[in-house]
XYZ file of C-alpha atoms in Angstrom:
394
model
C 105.405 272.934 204.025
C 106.981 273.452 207.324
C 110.418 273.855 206.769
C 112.511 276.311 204.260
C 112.244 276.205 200.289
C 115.232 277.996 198.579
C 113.897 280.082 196.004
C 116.797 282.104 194.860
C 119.738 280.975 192.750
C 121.866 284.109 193.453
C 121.403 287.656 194.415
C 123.390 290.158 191.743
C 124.763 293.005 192.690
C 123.011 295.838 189.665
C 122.361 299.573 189.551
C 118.979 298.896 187.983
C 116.002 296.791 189.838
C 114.247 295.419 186.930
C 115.924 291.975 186.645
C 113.891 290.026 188.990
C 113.276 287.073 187.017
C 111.879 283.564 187.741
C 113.052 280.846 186.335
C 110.896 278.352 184.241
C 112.414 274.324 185.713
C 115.260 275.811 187.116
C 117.599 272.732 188.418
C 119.701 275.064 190.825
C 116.786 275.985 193.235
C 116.010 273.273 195.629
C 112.670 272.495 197.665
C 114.438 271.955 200.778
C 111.211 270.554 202.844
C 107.857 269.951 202.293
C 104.781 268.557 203.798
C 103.446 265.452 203.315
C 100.904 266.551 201.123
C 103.294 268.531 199.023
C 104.598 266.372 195.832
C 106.101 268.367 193.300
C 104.245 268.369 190.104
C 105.021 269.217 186.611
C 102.495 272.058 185.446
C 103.519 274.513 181.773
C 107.099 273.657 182.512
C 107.122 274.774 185.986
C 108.217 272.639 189.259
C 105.976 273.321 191.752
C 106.179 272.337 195.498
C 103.039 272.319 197.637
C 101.004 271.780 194.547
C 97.716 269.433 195.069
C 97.775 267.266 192.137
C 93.965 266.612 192.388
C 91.904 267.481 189.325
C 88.658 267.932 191.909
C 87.318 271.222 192.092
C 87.304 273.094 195.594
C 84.079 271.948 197.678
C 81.605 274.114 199.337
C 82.964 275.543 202.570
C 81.688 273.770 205.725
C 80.297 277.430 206.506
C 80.408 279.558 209.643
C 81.518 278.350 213.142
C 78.879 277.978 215.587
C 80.505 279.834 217.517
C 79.770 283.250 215.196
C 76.208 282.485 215.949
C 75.817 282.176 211.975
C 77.437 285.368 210.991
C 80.117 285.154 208.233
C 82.406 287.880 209.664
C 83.767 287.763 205.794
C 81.215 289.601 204.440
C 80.957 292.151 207.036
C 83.626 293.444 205.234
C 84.679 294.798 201.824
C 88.298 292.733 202.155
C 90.198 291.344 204.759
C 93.728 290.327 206.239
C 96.596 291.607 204.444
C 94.936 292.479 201.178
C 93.531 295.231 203.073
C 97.091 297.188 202.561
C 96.685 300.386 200.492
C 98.685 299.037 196.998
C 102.129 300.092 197.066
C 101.880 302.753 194.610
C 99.139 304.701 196.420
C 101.096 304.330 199.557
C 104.020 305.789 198.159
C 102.145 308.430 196.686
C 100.121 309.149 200.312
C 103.726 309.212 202.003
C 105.611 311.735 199.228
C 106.883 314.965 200.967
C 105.899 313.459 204.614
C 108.678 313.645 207.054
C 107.825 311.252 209.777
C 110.840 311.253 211.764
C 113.517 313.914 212.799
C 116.811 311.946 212.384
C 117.545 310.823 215.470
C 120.489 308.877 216.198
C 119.082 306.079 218.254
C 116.526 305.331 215.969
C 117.943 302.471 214.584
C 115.151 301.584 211.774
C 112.489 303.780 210.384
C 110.006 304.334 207.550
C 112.920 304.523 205.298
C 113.329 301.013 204.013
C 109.833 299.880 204.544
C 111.446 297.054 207.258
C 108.766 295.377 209.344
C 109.135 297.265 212.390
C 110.788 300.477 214.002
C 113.531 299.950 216.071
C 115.004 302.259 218.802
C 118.282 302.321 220.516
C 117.768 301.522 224.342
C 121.208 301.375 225.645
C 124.397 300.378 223.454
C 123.005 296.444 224.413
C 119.423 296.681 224.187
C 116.743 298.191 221.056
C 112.907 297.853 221.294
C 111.077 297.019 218.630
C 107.580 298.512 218.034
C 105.219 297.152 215.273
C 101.791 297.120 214.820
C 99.233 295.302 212.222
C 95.312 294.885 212.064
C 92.683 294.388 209.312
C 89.518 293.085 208.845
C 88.131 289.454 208.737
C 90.132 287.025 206.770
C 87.830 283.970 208.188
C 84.224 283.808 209.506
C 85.274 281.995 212.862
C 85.970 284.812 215.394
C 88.120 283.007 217.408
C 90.660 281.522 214.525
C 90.433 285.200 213.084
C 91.570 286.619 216.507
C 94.642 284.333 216.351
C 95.608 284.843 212.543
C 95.417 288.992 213.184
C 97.541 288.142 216.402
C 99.938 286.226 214.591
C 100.421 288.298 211.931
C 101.069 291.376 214.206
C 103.303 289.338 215.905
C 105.840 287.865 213.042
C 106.479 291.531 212.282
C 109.120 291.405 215.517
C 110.219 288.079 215.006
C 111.287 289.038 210.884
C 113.323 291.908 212.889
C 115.183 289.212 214.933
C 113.398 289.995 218.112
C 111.766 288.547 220.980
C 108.113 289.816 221.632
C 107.563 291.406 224.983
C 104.182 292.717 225.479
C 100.625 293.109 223.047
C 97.865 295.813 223.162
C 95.157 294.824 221.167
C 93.568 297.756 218.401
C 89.641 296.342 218.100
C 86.834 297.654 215.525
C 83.412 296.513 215.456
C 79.997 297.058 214.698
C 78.302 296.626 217.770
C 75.078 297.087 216.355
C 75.193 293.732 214.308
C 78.070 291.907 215.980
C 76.840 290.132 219.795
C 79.242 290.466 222.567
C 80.162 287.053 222.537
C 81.257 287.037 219.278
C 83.338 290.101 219.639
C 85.033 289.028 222.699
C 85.745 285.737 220.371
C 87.633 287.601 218.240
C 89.894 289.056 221.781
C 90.359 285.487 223.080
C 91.539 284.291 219.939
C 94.266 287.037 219.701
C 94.885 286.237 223.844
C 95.602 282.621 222.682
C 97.950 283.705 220.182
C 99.793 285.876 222.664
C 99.744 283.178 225.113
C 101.530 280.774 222.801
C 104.038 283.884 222.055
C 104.754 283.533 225.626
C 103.797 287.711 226.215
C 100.746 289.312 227.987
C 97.803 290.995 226.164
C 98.162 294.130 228.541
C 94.772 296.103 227.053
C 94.587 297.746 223.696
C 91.666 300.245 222.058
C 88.362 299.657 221.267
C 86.016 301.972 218.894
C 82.491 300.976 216.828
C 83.413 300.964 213.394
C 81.080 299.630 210.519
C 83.005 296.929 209.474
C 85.057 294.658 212.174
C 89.148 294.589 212.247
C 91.200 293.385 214.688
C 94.964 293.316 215.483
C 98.205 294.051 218.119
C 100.403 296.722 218.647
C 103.689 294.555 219.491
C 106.503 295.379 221.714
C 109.821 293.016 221.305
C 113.747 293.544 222.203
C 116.674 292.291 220.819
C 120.958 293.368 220.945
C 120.866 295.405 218.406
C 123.814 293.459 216.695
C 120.864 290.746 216.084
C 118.594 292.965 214.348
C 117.968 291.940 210.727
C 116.697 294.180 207.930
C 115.134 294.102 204.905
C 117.574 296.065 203.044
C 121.284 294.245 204.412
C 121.336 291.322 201.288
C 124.908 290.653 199.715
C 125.504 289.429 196.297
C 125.514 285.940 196.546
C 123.104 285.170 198.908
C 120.968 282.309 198.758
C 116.856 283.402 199.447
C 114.959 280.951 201.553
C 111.364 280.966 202.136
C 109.655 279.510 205.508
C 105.801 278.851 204.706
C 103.692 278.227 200.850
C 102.288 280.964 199.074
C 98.394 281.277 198.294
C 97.236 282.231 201.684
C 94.775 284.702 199.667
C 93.551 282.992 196.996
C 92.527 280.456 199.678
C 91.008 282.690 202.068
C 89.013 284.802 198.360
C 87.370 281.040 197.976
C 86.120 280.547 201.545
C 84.731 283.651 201.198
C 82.994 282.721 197.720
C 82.101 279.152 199.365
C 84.733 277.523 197.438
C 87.186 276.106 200.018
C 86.958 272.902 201.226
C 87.529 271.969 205.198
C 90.480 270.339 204.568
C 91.811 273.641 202.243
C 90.531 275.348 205.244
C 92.411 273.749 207.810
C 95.359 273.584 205.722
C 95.687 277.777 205.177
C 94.433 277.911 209.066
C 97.491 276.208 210.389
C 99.921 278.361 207.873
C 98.300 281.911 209.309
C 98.599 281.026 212.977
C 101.971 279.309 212.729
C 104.096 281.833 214.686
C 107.650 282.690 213.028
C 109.553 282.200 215.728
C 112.075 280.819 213.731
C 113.240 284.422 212.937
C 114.579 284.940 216.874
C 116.615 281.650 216.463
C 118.243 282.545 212.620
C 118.979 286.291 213.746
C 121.981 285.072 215.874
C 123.512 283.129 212.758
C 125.888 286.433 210.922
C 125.461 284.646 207.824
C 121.816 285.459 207.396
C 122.424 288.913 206.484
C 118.571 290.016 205.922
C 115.298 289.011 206.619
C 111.693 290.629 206.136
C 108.091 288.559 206.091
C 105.519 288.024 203.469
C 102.053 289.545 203.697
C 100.407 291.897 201.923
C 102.486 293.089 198.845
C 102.953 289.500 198.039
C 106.516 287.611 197.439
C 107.143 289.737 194.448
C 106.624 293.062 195.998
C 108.758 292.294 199.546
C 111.296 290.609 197.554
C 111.687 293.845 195.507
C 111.765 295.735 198.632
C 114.722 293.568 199.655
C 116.629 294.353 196.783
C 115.795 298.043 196.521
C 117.085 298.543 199.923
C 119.947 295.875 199.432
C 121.020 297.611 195.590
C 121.328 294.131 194.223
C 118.777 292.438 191.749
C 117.689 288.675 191.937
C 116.551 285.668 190.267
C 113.215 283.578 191.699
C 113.057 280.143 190.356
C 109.596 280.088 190.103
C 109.740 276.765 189.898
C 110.776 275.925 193.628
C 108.556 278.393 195.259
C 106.284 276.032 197.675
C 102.132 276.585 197.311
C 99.596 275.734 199.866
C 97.835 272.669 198.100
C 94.600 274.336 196.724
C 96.524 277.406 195.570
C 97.522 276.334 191.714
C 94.231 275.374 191.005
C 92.541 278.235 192.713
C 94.417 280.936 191.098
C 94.011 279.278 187.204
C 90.487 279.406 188.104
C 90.419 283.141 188.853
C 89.446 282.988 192.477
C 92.249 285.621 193.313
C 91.698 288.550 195.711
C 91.492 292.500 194.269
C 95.424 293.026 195.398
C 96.650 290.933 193.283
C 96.017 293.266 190.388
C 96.755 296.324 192.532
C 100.254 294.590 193.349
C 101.031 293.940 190.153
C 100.184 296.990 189.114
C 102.368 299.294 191.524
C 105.867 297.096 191.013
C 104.854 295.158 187.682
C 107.499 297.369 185.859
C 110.445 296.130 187.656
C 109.693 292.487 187.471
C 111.008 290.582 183.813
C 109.171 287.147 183.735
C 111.008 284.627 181.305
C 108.674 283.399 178.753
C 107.013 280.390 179.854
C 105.690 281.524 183.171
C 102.177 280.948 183.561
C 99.706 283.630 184.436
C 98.549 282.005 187.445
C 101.992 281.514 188.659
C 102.731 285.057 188.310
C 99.480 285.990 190.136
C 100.650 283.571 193.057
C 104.359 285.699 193.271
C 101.602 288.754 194.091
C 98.881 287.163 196.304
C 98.479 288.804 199.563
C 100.017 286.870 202.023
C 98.532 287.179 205.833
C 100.659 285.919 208.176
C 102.893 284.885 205.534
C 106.459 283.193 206.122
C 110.035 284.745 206.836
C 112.378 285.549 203.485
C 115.392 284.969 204.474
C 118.982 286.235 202.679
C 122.051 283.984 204.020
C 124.967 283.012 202.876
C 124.937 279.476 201.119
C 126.862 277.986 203.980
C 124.121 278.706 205.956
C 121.390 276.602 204.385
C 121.809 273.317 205.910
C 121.655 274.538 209.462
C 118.680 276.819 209.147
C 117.200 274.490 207.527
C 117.918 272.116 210.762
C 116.477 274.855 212.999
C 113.600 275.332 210.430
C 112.912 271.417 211.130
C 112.962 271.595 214.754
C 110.369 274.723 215.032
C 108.074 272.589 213.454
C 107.849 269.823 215.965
């Protein structure tokens, strides 16, 4: 999918939070654009968009890179990418009773509504925005796990409505086991990124750690009339979604030597897409919020968005895209640890009609890294984002 899937019918304005509810074959959510490979499928009365409709079971990974020297930076670790994140109950209770800002007036967005990035009041026609986002090995190739973490870091200033500026890199590794080559993979992969992002990798930190991680402290401005929250939905609003879920059920199975080259390739280009589409939309006022999907999963940022908002919503499930190994992947089990813990920490505010499939439900809280922009915007607004959505992916 490269494009925009609309996955909400409406957004409802409520006092309570617990109606999020997909939608078994729900004929008012639209697939707005898919890939070639994506052809909707009919699966336990369920449309699905970026579905593979093979019955073949994942192959063998091709293994390592060469350029790792044979070492499967995956199992240097204990997880990796965005199912790293401390589960959003254990955050919340780490964070009770701390106070981590003061109140000032010029700072625009805090911790508050758990929006992508902070953002402080430079003069009344400029705000910086300050982000930053690492984790360990999500792939074995250093390089293409350089420019995923990169990526990732990045999209956290573009779902603000900003335009990157500058990158310091934050580096881990176990120099005892990893060769210098290898590590300074990892750096030139996240330099790439940053190159494409059109912003310098200015220097960073580096410490030995026993287990590699990687990522960018990310520097971006924007008018502050163009920043866009996670908490500024209005009843009404139609959600769109920019990439597929299942980024970590495929990474889980290249990690068990379950994911195919082409699977591979296909969650590869999905993590180091960059969301630049979020600077374009941010100038539209009828997109009215805007966050990304990582690590708490669809489910879990969409509640966020209607926490901060006060509305509830309804996900057709049905329309939500999938990366093409993903169904089949998650009814097979191979799902990473945080989808339990997500469910787990915001399962109690999330009704699922009767019908919905496990796996499906697992997919709405699979760990996204690098995951797409969710959009709220005014109906009005579909057709041309979805026109801008088009011409990013050229």
């Amino acid at each position: 999918m490269r494009g925009l899937a609309s996955i909400w019918t409406r957004s409802i304005a409520c006092q309570q939070y617990r109606v999020l509810t997909p939608l078994a074959a729900s004929e008012t959510a639209r697939a707005l654009c898919r890939t070639p490979q994506s052809r909707p499928s009919r699966h336990h009365g369920l449309r699905l968009g970026a579905m593979s409709t093979s019955s073949q079971q994942p192959a063998t990974s091709s293994g390592p890179d060469a350029s790792s020297g044979g070492i499967r930076l995956t199992q240097l670790s204990h997880g990796g990418g965005c199912g790293c994140k401390i589960a959003p109950a254990k955050l919340q209770e780490i964070l009770r009773g701390v106070q981590l800002d003061f109140g000032s007036p010029d700072l625009l967005v805090g911790a508050s509504t758990s929006d992508d990035a902070a953002v402080y009041r430079l003069t009344p026609d400029l705000a910086l925005i300050l982000t930053t986002d690492f984790f360990m090995p999500i792939v074995d190739d250093p390089r293409d796990f350089g420019r995923v973490a990169a990526a990732n870091a990045i999209s956290d200033v573009y779902a603000m409505g900003g335009r990157p500026v500058l990158a310091l890199s934050v580096l881990g590794a176990p120099v005892s086991v990893l060769p210098a080559e290898v590590i300074g993979a990892v750096l030139e992969g996240g330099a790439e990124t940053c190159r494409r992002a059109g912003i310098p990798l200015a220097g960073g930190h580096s410490i030995d750690t026993p287990e590699p991680l990687f990522g960018l402290v990310v520097a971006g401005v924007a008018p502050p009339h163009h920043i866009r929250r996670n908490s500024t939905a209005r009843a009404g609003d139609v959600l769109l979604l920019s990439k597929p879920l299942g980024v970590g059920a495929c990474t889980t199975a290249l990690k068990k030597g379950r994911l195919d080259r082409q699977g591979y390739e296909e969650v590869l280009a999905t993590m180091t897409r960059l969301n630049t589409l979020g600077l374009r939309v941010a100038t539209d006022p009828r997109v009215h919020a805007m966050t990304d999907v990582t690590g708490f999963g669809l489910l879990g940022h969409l509640l966020e968005v209607c926490r901060g908002s006060g509305l509830a919503g309804r996900l057709a499930g049905g329309a939500v895209p999938l990366l093409g190994p993903a169904a089949e992947l998650a009814r097979a089990g191979v799902l990473p640890g945080a989808v339990k813990r997500n469910w787990e920490s915001y399962g109690g505010s999330v009704r699922l009609q009767p019908g919905v499939q496990p796996w499906l439900r697992d997919l709405l809280c699979d760990p996204q890294t690098s995951g797409g922009l969710l959009l709220a915007a005014e109906e009005s607004a579909v057709a041309d984002l979805q026109r801008l959505a088009e011409e990013e992916a050229r």
